[in-house]
Amino acid sequence: MRYLVRERVFGIGEDFWVEDEDGERAFLVDGKALRLRETFELKDRAGNVLAVVRKKAVSLRDTMRVERDGEVMVTVREKRFTPMRKVYRAELATGEELEIRGDLVGKEYDIEHDGRRLARVSRKWFRVRDAYAVDVEQPDADPVMLIAIAVCVDRLMESEDDGTLE
């Protein structure tokens, strides 16, 4: 299943819909205003909160967390000791790790687990300039988690450019 995500519109109080490959609204990314730290809620069409994405309050490196039902589901941060290119990792609550590698700036990257691609993030499928796709490739993969990870990577990459998460 492929989902269309708008890029660089993330900000406090900003909301947008993530659409599925048929152009139907699938998830709402709801930017929460008046919070001490950057927070987004990923909701279904009925308004039920499926995940909460927030910047970690205190961290040596920019870090974002994805929570489900009040529990941390995944933590996303830049991987250490990758001098030639940017690589992010997403550490699951189970201790497992997902690798996020490719052209992060150009929105052409993979989210992998043990060498198996779970999702491909790409803007090449869309003519819309400020959008990219999250193509969930494995039927057992959690699209909510993968979209939330893409939102984290997008926000972390943007913060490097403008210094907003420092």
Short mmCIF file of C-alpha atoms in Angstrom, two decimals:
data_model
loop_
_atom_site.label_atom_id
_atom_site.label_comp_id
_atom_site.label_asym_id
_atom_site.label_seq_id
_atom_site.Cartn_x
_atom_site.Cartn_y
_atom_site.Cartn_z
CA MET A 1 0.00 0.00 0.00
CA ARG A 2 1.31 3.43 -0.92
CA TYR A 3 0.58 6.57 1.11
CA LEU A 4 1.07 10.21 0.07
CA VAL A 5 2.65 12.42 2.74
CA ARG A 6 3.11 16.19 2.45
CA GLU A 7 6.62 17.34 3.26
CA ARG A 8 7.93 20.38 5.08
CA VAL A 9 4.54 21.40 6.35
CA PHE A 10 5.16 20.03 9.79
CA GLY A 11 4.90 22.67 12.44
CA ILE A 12 3.19 23.39 15.66
CA GLY A 13 -0.53 23.66 15.02
CA GLU A 14 -0.32 22.46 11.39
CA ASP A 15 -2.50 19.57 10.24
CA PHE A 16 -2.66 17.61 6.99
CA TRP A 17 -4.11 14.41 5.60
CA VAL A 18 -2.07 11.40 4.49
CA GLU A 19 -3.81 9.86 1.49
CA ASP A 20 -3.75 6.26 0.31
CA GLU A 21 -2.91 5.20 -3.24
CA ASP A 22 -6.56 5.70 -4.26
CA GLY A 23 -6.50 9.34 -3.13
CA GLU A 24 -8.66 8.60 -0.08
CA ARG A 25 -7.87 10.21 3.26
CA ALA A 26 -6.21 7.54 5.39
CA PHE A 27 -4.60 9.35 8.35
CA LEU A 28 -4.58 12.85 9.79
CA VAL A 29 -1.29 14.27 11.07
CA ASP A 30 -2.44 16.73 13.72
CA GLY A 31 0.23 19.22 14.87
CA LYS A 32 -0.44 20.17 18.46
CA ALA A 33 -0.11 23.85 19.36
CA LEU A 34 0.80 25.24 22.76
CA ARG A 35 3.01 22.31 23.76
CA LEU A 36 6.47 22.72 25.27
CA ARG A 37 7.90 20.24 22.81
CA GLU A 38 7.00 19.52 19.23
CA THR A 39 4.13 17.02 19.07
CA PHE A 40 2.05 15.46 16.30
CA GLU A 41 -0.80 12.99 16.55
CA LEU A 42 -1.44 10.47 13.81
CA LYS A 43 -5.19 9.83 13.70
CA ASP A 44 -7.50 7.65 11.65
CA ARG A 45 -10.40 9.10 9.64
CA ALA A 46 -12.69 8.91 12.67
CA GLY A 47 -10.29 11.00 14.76
CA ASN A 48 -8.95 8.15 16.91
CA VAL A 49 -5.32 8.69 17.92
CA LEU A 50 -3.21 5.85 16.52
CA ALA A 51 0.22 7.22 17.45
CA VAL A 52 1.79 10.30 18.99
CA VAL A 53 5.05 11.64 17.57
CA ARG A 54 7.07 13.94 19.80
CA LYS A 55 10.53 15.33 20.19
CA LYS A 56 12.42 13.87 23.13
CA ALA A 57 12.80 16.59 25.75
CA VAL A 58 16.45 16.03 26.70
CA SER A 59 18.86 14.30 24.34
CA LEU A 60 22.45 14.63 23.14
CA ARG A 61 21.26 14.08 19.56
CA ASP A 62 17.96 15.13 18.07
CA THR A 63 15.55 12.34 18.87
CA MET A 64 11.88 11.79 18.23
CA ARG A 65 9.63 9.17 19.77
CA VAL A 66 6.53 7.47 18.51
CA GLU A 67 4.09 6.41 21.21
CA ARG A 68 1.04 4.20 21.05
CA ASP A 69 -1.38 4.02 23.97
CA GLY A 70 1.05 6.00 26.13
CA GLU A 71 3.94 3.58 25.58
CA VAL A 72 7.02 4.31 23.47
CA MET A 73 6.74 2.19 20.33
CA VAL A 74 9.85 3.46 18.50
CA THR A 75 12.65 6.00 18.99
CA VAL A 76 14.18 7.63 15.89
CA ARG A 77 17.61 9.28 15.84
CA GLU A 78 20.68 9.63 13.67
CA LYS A 79 22.92 6.59 13.83
CA ARG A 80 26.39 7.24 15.23
CA PHE A 81 29.60 6.63 13.34
CA THR A 82 28.36 6.92 9.77
CA PRO A 83 30.84 9.53 8.49
CA MET A 84 30.17 9.29 4.75
CA ARG A 85 26.38 9.54 4.76
CA LYS A 86 23.41 10.06 6.99
CA VAL A 87 21.83 6.95 8.40
CA TYR A 88 19.02 7.00 10.91
CA ARG A 89 17.89 4.19 13.12
CA ALA A 90 14.56 3.45 14.65
CA GLU A 91 14.81 1.46 17.86
CA LEU A 92 11.66 -0.49 18.61
CA ALA A 93 10.40 -1.00 22.15
CA THR A 94 11.29 -4.68 21.72
CA GLY A 95 14.97 -3.71 21.31
CA GLU A 96 14.99 -4.49 17.60
CA GLU A 97 16.38 -1.86 15.25
CA LEU A 98 15.25 -0.58 11.87
CA GLU A 99 17.80 1.01 9.53
CA ILE A 100 16.77 4.12 7.61
CA ARG A 101 19.20 4.63 4.74
CA GLY A 102 19.43 6.22 1.34
CA ASP A 103 19.06 9.80 0.16
CA LEU A 104 17.32 11.28 3.20
CA VAL A 105 17.48 14.85 1.91
CA GLY A 106 16.08 13.86 -1.50
CA LYS A 107 13.38 11.62 0.05
CA GLU A 108 14.61 8.43 -1.62
CA TYR A 109 15.29 6.01 1.22
CA ASP A 110 14.40 2.62 2.65
CA ILE A 111 13.24 1.52 6.07
CA GLU A 112 14.73 -1.93 6.65
CA HIS A 113 14.70 -4.64 9.30
CA ASP A 114 17.45 -7.29 9.17
CA GLY A 115 18.17 -6.44 5.53
CA ARG A 116 14.50 -6.77 4.52
CA ARG A 117 12.89 -3.61 3.15
CA LEU A 118 9.68 -2.82 5.00
CA ALA A 119 8.98 0.43 3.20
CA ARG A 120 10.37 2.67 0.48
CA VAL A 121 10.04 6.42 0.93
CA SER A 122 10.19 8.26 -2.38
CA ARG A 123 9.05 11.45 -4.00
CA LYS A 124 9.58 10.15 -7.56
CA TRP A 125 6.07 8.68 -7.76
CA PHE A 126 4.42 12.08 -7.43
CA ARG A 127 4.43 15.21 -9.50
CA VAL A 128 3.40 17.20 -6.46
CA ARG A 129 6.61 18.95 -5.40
CA ASP A 130 6.02 19.00 -1.66
CA ALA A 131 4.97 15.37 -1.28
CA TYR A 132 6.51 11.95 -1.00
CA ALA A 133 5.21 8.39 -0.82
CA VAL A 134 5.61 5.82 1.89
CA ASP A 135 5.27 2.52 0.04
CA VAL A 136 4.66 -0.22 2.61
CA GLU A 137 6.07 -3.33 0.94
CA GLN A 138 5.55 -6.04 3.55
CA PRO A 139 2.01 -7.19 4.35
CA ASP A 140 2.93 -7.75 8.01
CA ALA A 141 4.45 -4.25 8.41
CA ASP A 142 2.63 -1.63 10.48
CA PRO A 143 1.78 1.31 8.18
CA VAL A 144 1.08 3.62 11.13
CA MET A 145 4.55 3.01 12.54
CA LEU A 146 6.25 3.39 9.14
CA ILE A 147 4.43 6.65 8.34
CA ALA A 148 5.28 7.94 11.81
CA ILE A 149 8.95 7.07 11.24
CA ALA A 150 8.88 8.95 7.91
CA VAL A 151 7.36 11.97 9.70
CA CYS A 152 10.18 11.78 12.28
CA VAL A 153 12.91 11.58 9.64
CA ASP A 154 11.35 14.46 7.70
CA ARG A 155 11.19 16.63 10.81
CA LEU A 156 14.71 15.68 11.98
CA MET A 157 16.17 16.44 8.56
CA GLU A 158 14.32 19.75 8.42
CA SER A 159 15.55 20.66 11.91
CA GLU A 160 19.15 20.15 10.80
CA ASP A 161 18.58 22.79 8.13
CA ASP A 162 16.80 25.33 10.30
CA GLY A 163 17.98 24.45 13.83
CA THR A 164 14.44 24.18 15.26
CA LEU A 165 14.97 21.05 17.35
CA GLU A 166 18.25 22.16 18.89
#
